[in-house]
mmCIF file with all atom_site columns, C-alpha atoms in Angstrom:
data_model
loop_
_atom_site.group_PDB
_atom_site.id
_atom_site.type_symbol
_atom_site.label_atom_id
_atom_site.label_alt_id
_atom_site.label_comp_id
_atom_site.label_asym_id
_atom_site.label_entity_id
_atom_site.label_seq_id
_atom_site.pdbx_PDB_ins_code
_atom_site.Cartn_x
_atom_site.Cartn_y
_atom_site.Cartn_z
_atom_site.occupancy
_atom_site.B_iso_or_equiv
_atom_site.pdbx_formal_charge
_atom_site.auth_seq_id
_atom_site.auth_comp_id
_atom_site.auth_asym_id
_atom_site.auth_atom_id
_atom_site.pdbx_PDB_model_num
ATOM 1   C CA . MET A 1 1   ? -18.090 10.310 54.548 1.00 95.00 ? 1   MET A CA 1
ATOM 2   C CA . THR A 1 2   ? -15.781 9.514  57.342 1.00 95.00 ? 2   THR A CA 1
ATOM 3   C CA . MET A 1 3   ? -12.544 10.037 55.613 1.00 95.00 ? 3   MET A CA 1
ATOM 4   C CA . THR A 1 4   ? -13.684 13.447 54.245 1.00 95.00 ? 4   THR A CA 1
ATOM 5   C CA . THR A 1 5   ? -14.841 14.520 57.662 1.00 96.00 ? 5   THR A CA 1
ATOM 6   C CA . VAL A 1 6   ? -11.551 13.441 59.247 1.00 96.00 ? 6   VAL A CA 1
ATOM 7   C CA . LEU A 1 7   ? -9.610  15.402 56.516 1.00 96.00 ? 7   LEU A CA 1
ATOM 8   C CA . VAL A 1 8   ? -11.611 18.526 57.139 1.00 95.00 ? 8   VAL A CA 1
ATOM 9   C CA . SER A 1 9   ? -11.202 18.081 60.882 1.00 95.00 ? 9   SER A CA 1
ATOM 10  C CA . LEU A 1 10  ? -7.505  17.885 60.578 1.00 95.00 ? 10  LEU A CA 1
ATOM 11  C CA . LEU A 1 11  ? -7.106  20.694 58.072 1.00 95.00 ? 11  LEU A CA 1
ATOM 12  C CA . THR A 1 12  ? -9.268  22.989 60.230 1.00 93.00 ? 12  THR A CA 1
ATOM 13  C CA . ASP A 1 13  ? -8.090  21.801 63.648 1.00 93.00 ? 13  ASP A CA 1
ATOM 14  C CA . THR A 1 14  ? -11.736 21.263 64.572 1.00 94.00 ? 14  THR A CA 1
ATOM 15  C CA . PRO A 1 15  ? -12.722 18.290 66.598 1.00 95.00 ? 15  PRO A CA 1
ATOM 16  C CA . VAL A 1 16  ? -15.444 15.865 65.532 1.00 96.00 ? 16  VAL A CA 1
ATOM 17  C CA . LEU A 1 17  ? -18.390 15.633 67.728 1.00 95.00 ? 17  LEU A CA 1
ATOM 18  C CA . PRO A 1 18  ? -17.769 12.817 70.296 1.00 96.00 ? 18  PRO A CA 1
ATOM 19  C CA . LEU A 1 19  ? -19.727 9.548  70.128 1.00 96.00 ? 19  LEU A CA 1
ATOM 20  C CA . THR A 1 20  ? -20.555 10.188 66.401 1.00 97.00 ? 20  THR A CA 1
ATOM 21  C CA . ALA A 1 21  ? -20.725 7.423  63.807 1.00 97.00 ? 21  ALA A CA 1
ATOM 22  C CA . MET A 1 22  ? -21.301 7.727  60.001 1.00 97.00 ? 22  MET A CA 1
ATOM 23  C CA . THR A 1 23  ? -21.489 5.709  56.875 1.00 96.00 ? 23  THR A CA 1
ATOM 24  C CA . GLY A 1 24  ? -21.910 6.597  53.350 1.00 96.00 ? 24  GLY A CA 1
ATOM 25  C CA . GLU A 1 25  ? -19.818 7.327  50.174 1.00 96.00 ? 25  GLU A CA 1
ATOM 26  C CA . ILE A 1 26  ? -19.137 10.729 48.831 1.00 96.00 ? 26  ILE A CA 1
ATOM 27  C CA . THR A 1 27  ? -18.922 11.584 44.966 1.00 96.00 ? 27  THR A CA 1
ATOM 28  C CA . LEU A 1 28  ? -16.240 13.917 43.766 1.00 95.00 ? 28  LEU A CA 1
ATOM 29  C CA . SER A 1 29  ? -19.037 16.641 43.525 1.00 96.00 ? 29  SER A CA 1
ATOM 30  C CA . GLY A 1 30  ? -19.902 16.275 47.203 1.00 96.00 ? 30  GLY A CA 1
ATOM 31  C CA . ASN A 1 31  ? -23.125 14.084 46.828 1.00 97.00 ? 31  ASN A CA 1
ATOM 32  C CA . VAL A 1 32  ? -23.640 11.323 49.618 1.00 97.00 ? 32  VAL A CA 1
ATOM 33  C CA . LEU A 1 33  ? -24.460 7.991  48.089 1.00 97.00 ? 33  LEU A CA 1
ATOM 34  C CA . PRO A 1 34  ? -26.415 5.184  49.925 1.00 96.00 ? 34  PRO A CA 1
ATOM 35  C CA . VAL A 1 35  ? -24.803 2.141  51.252 1.00 97.00 ? 35  VAL A CA 1
ATOM 36  C CA . GLY A 1 36  ? -25.987 -1.337 52.437 1.00 96.00 ? 36  GLY A CA 1
ATOM 37  C CA . GLY A 1 37  ? -26.037 -3.030 55.765 1.00 96.00 ? 37  GLY A CA 1
ATOM 38  C CA . ILE A 1 38  ? -27.576 -0.171 57.664 1.00 96.00 ? 38  ILE A CA 1
ATOM 39  C CA . LYS A 1 39  ? -29.247 -2.219 60.352 1.00 96.00 ? 39  LYS A CA 1
ATOM 40  C CA . GLU A 1 40  ? -25.998 -4.124 61.143 1.00 96.00 ? 40  GLU A CA 1
ATOM 41  C CA . LYS A 1 41  ? -23.997 -0.862 61.237 1.00 96.00 ? 41  LYS A CA 1
ATOM 42  C CA . PHE A 1 42  ? -26.558 0.980  63.332 1.00 96.00 ? 42  PHE A CA 1
ATOM 43  C CA . LEU A 1 43  ? -26.622 -1.942 65.852 1.00 96.00 ? 43  LEU A CA 1
ATOM 44  C CA . ALA A 1 44  ? -22.822 -2.079 66.104 1.00 96.00 ? 44  ALA A CA 1
ATOM 45  C CA . ALA A 1 45  ? -22.655 1.751  66.596 1.00 96.00 ? 45  ALA A CA 1
ATOM 46  C CA . ARG A 1 46  ? -25.338 1.509  69.303 1.00 95.00 ? 46  ARG A CA 1
ATOM 47  C CA . ARG A 1 47  ? -23.390 -1.240 71.079 1.00 95.00 ? 47  ARG A CA 1
ATOM 48  C CA . ALA A 1 48  ? -20.280 0.928  71.106 1.00 96.00 ? 48  ALA A CA 1
ATOM 49  C CA . GLY A 1 49  ? -22.225 3.736  72.835 1.00 96.00 ? 49  GLY A CA 1
ATOM 50  C CA . VAL A 1 50  ? -22.640 6.046  69.901 1.00 97.00 ? 50  VAL A CA 1
ATOM 51  C CA . THR A 1 51  ? -25.301 8.710  70.425 1.00 96.00 ? 51  THR A CA 1
ATOM 52  C CA . THR A 1 52  ? -25.278 10.502 66.989 1.00 97.00 ? 52  THR A CA 1
ATOM 53  C CA . ILE A 1 53  ? -25.377 8.686  63.681 1.00 97.00 ? 53  ILE A CA 1
ATOM 54  C CA . ILE A 1 54  ? -25.131 10.259 60.247 1.00 98.00 ? 54  ILE A CA 1
ATOM 55  C CA . LEU A 1 55  ? -26.533 8.289  57.318 1.00 97.00 ? 55  LEU A CA 1
ATOM 56  C CA . PRO A 1 56  ? -27.110 8.977  53.591 1.00 98.00 ? 56  PRO A CA 1
ATOM 57  C CA . ALA A 1 57  ? -30.630 10.424 52.987 1.00 97.00 ? 57  ALA A CA 1
ATOM 58  C CA . ASP A 1 58  ? -31.320 7.578  50.568 1.00 97.00 ? 58  ASP A CA 1
ATOM 59  C CA . ASN A 1 59  ? -30.991 5.231  53.388 1.00 97.00 ? 59  ASN A CA 1
ATOM 60  C CA . ARG A 1 60  ? -33.937 6.636  55.460 1.00 97.00 ? 60  ARG A CA 1
ATOM 61  C CA . GLN A 1 61  ? -36.222 3.979  54.212 1.00 96.00 ? 61  GLN A CA 1
ATOM 62  C CA . ASP A 1 62  ? -33.837 1.253  55.423 1.00 95.00 ? 62  ASP A CA 1
ATOM 63  C CA . VAL A 1 63  ? -34.063 2.742  58.972 1.00 96.00 ? 63  VAL A CA 1
ATOM 64  C CA . GLU A 1 64  ? -37.771 3.010  58.860 1.00 95.00 ? 64  GLU A CA 1
ATOM 65  C CA . GLU A 1 65  ? -38.237 -0.526 57.636 1.00 95.00 ? 65  GLU A CA 1
ATOM 66  C CA . ASP A 1 66  ? -35.523 -2.327 59.505 1.00 95.00 ? 66  ASP A CA 1
ATOM 67  C CA . LEU A 1 67  ? -35.170 -0.676 62.926 1.00 95.00 ? 67  LEU A CA 1
ATOM 68  C CA . THR A 1 68  ? -37.869 -0.492 65.694 1.00 94.00 ? 68  THR A CA 1
ATOM 69  C CA . PRO A 1 69  ? -38.449 2.563  67.770 1.00 94.00 ? 69  PRO A CA 1
ATOM 70  C CA . GLU A 1 70  ? -36.967 0.910  70.691 1.00 94.00 ? 70  GLU A CA 1
ATOM 71  C CA . LEU A 1 71  ? -33.667 0.352  68.921 1.00 93.00 ? 71  LEU A CA 1
ATOM 72  C CA . ILE A 1 72  ? -33.624 4.030  67.711 1.00 95.00 ? 72  ILE A CA 1
ATOM 73  C CA . GLU A 1 73  ? -34.450 5.387  71.173 1.00 94.00 ? 73  GLU A CA 1
ATOM 74  C CA . GLY A 1 74  ? -31.559 7.484  72.611 1.00 94.00 ? 74  GLY A CA 1
ATOM 75  C CA . VAL A 1 75  ? -29.808 7.830  69.248 1.00 96.00 ? 75  VAL A CA 1
ATOM 76  C CA . GLU A 1 76  ? -29.935 10.955 67.212 1.00 96.00 ? 76  GLU A CA 1
ATOM 77  C CA . ILE A 1 77  ? -30.061 10.181 63.520 1.00 97.00 ? 77  ILE A CA 1
ATOM 78  C CA . HIS A 1 78  ? -29.164 12.746 60.829 1.00 97.00 ? 78  HIS A CA 1
ATOM 79  C CA . TYR A 1 79  ? -29.576 12.157 57.086 1.00 98.00 ? 79  TYR A CA 1
ATOM 80  C CA . ALA A 1 80  ? -27.244 13.789 54.677 1.00 97.00 ? 80  ALA A CA 1
ATOM 81  C CA . LYS A 1 81  ? -27.560 14.431 50.939 1.00 98.00 ? 81  LYS A CA 1
ATOM 82  C CA . ARG A 1 82  ? -24.240 16.375 50.551 1.00 97.00 ? 82  ARG A CA 1
ATOM 83  C CA . ILE A 1 83  ? -21.015 16.573 52.425 1.00 96.00 ? 83  ILE A CA 1
ATOM 84  C CA . GLU A 1 84  ? -21.977 19.901 53.840 1.00 95.00 ? 84  GLU A CA 1
ATOM 85  C CA . ASP A 1 85  ? -24.716 18.259 55.726 1.00 96.00 ? 85  ASP A CA 1
ATOM 86  C CA . VAL A 1 86  ? -22.398 15.766 57.268 1.00 97.00 ? 86  VAL A CA 1
ATOM 87  C CA . LEU A 1 87  ? -19.814 18.536 58.232 1.00 96.00 ? 87  LEU A CA 1
ATOM 88  C CA . ALA A 1 88  ? -22.575 20.546 59.861 1.00 95.00 ? 88  ALA A CA 1
ATOM 89  C CA . VAL A 1 89  ? -23.484 17.802 62.199 1.00 96.00 ? 89  VAL A CA 1
ATOM 90  C CA . ALA A 1 90  ? -20.036 16.128 62.734 1.00 96.00 ? 90  ALA A CA 1
ATOM 91  C CA . LEU A 1 91  ? -18.138 19.485 63.106 1.00 96.00 ? 91  LEU A CA 1
ATOM 92  C CA . PRO A 1 92  ? -20.448 21.857 64.893 1.00 93.00 ? 92  PRO A CA 1
ATOM 93  C CA . LEU A 1 93  ? -17.578 24.038 66.119 1.00 91.00 ? 93  LEU A CA 1
ATOM 94  C CA . LEU A 1 94  ? -16.543 24.683 62.591 1.00 86.00 ? 94  LEU A CA 1
ATOM 95  C CA . GLN A 1 95  ? -19.480 27.079 61.936 1.00 75.00 ? 95  GLN A CA 1
ATOM 96  C CA . ALA A 1 96  ? -18.686 29.177 64.963 1.00 65.00 ? 96  ALA A CA 1
ATOM 97  C CA . ARG A 1 97  ? -14.907 29.590 64.470 1.00 62.00 ? 97  ARG A CA 1
ATOM 98  C CA . PRO A 1 98  ? -13.847 33.276 64.942 1.00 60.00 ? 98  PRO A CA 1
ATOM 99  C CA . ASP A 1 99  ? -10.202 32.531 63.938 1.00 58.00 ? 99  ASP A CA 1
ATOM 100 C CA . THR A 1 100 ? -10.262 33.399 60.255 1.00 50.00 ? 100 THR A CA 1
ATOM 101 C CA . LYS A 1 101 ? -7.963  36.199 59.395 1.00 48.00 ? 101 LYS A CA 1
ATOM 102 C CA . PRO A 1 102 ? -9.096  39.372 57.535 1.00 45.00 ? 102 PRO A CA 1
ATOM 103 C CA . GLY A 1 103 ? -9.033  38.797 53.831 1.00 48.00 ? 103 GLY A CA 1
ATOM 104 C CA . GLU A 1 104 ? -8.864  34.990 54.250 1.00 52.00 ? 104 GLU A CA 1
ATOM 105 C CA . PRO A 1 105 ? -11.802 33.104 52.804 1.00 51.00 ? 105 PRO A CA 1
ATOM 106 C CA . GLU A 1 106 ? -14.151 31.652 55.344 1.00 54.00 ? 106 GLU A CA 1
ATOM 107 C CA . LEU A 1 107 ? -15.161 27.976 55.158 1.00 54.00 ? 107 LEU A CA 1
ATOM 108 C CA . VAL A 1 108 ? -18.984 28.056 54.862 1.00 55.00 ? 108 VAL A CA 1
ATOM 109 C CA . VAL A 1 109 ? -21.010 24.959 55.685 1.00 55.00 ? 109 VAL A CA 1
ATOM 110 C CA . SER A 1 110 ? -24.595 24.681 54.401 1.00 52.00 ? 110 SER A CA 1
ATOM 111 C CA . THR A 1 111 ? -27.096 23.125 56.791 1.00 53.00 ? 111 THR A CA 1
ATOM 112 C CA . ALA A 1 112 ? -29.808 22.753 54.036 1.00 54.00 ? 112 ALA A CA 1
ATOM 113 C CA . ALA A 1 113 ? -31.061 19.163 53.796 1.00 51.00 ? 113 ALA A CA 1
#
């Protein structure tokens, strides 16, 4: 997820939301796959001052089982099934960009979860 987000950010000259962390793998068709070690990754991100975390939707159960409400407090967690879900959170300015030229295809990001 991170590498794809960085590439889209660079290609569109759109900054990534500050203090955002993410983990997960992307398939060639754009699906987000779950990963392990969610508790450890979450705690490390929290220690680093991250306020927004994007996780695979299939890891929601890990968060609910392994993290207490006190640990989650102050951190906004988003769950993604597709890369479009990730980009909608990580690159919020991408949706509001008025700089596409007439006749040029617009990059559309779906926010459906």
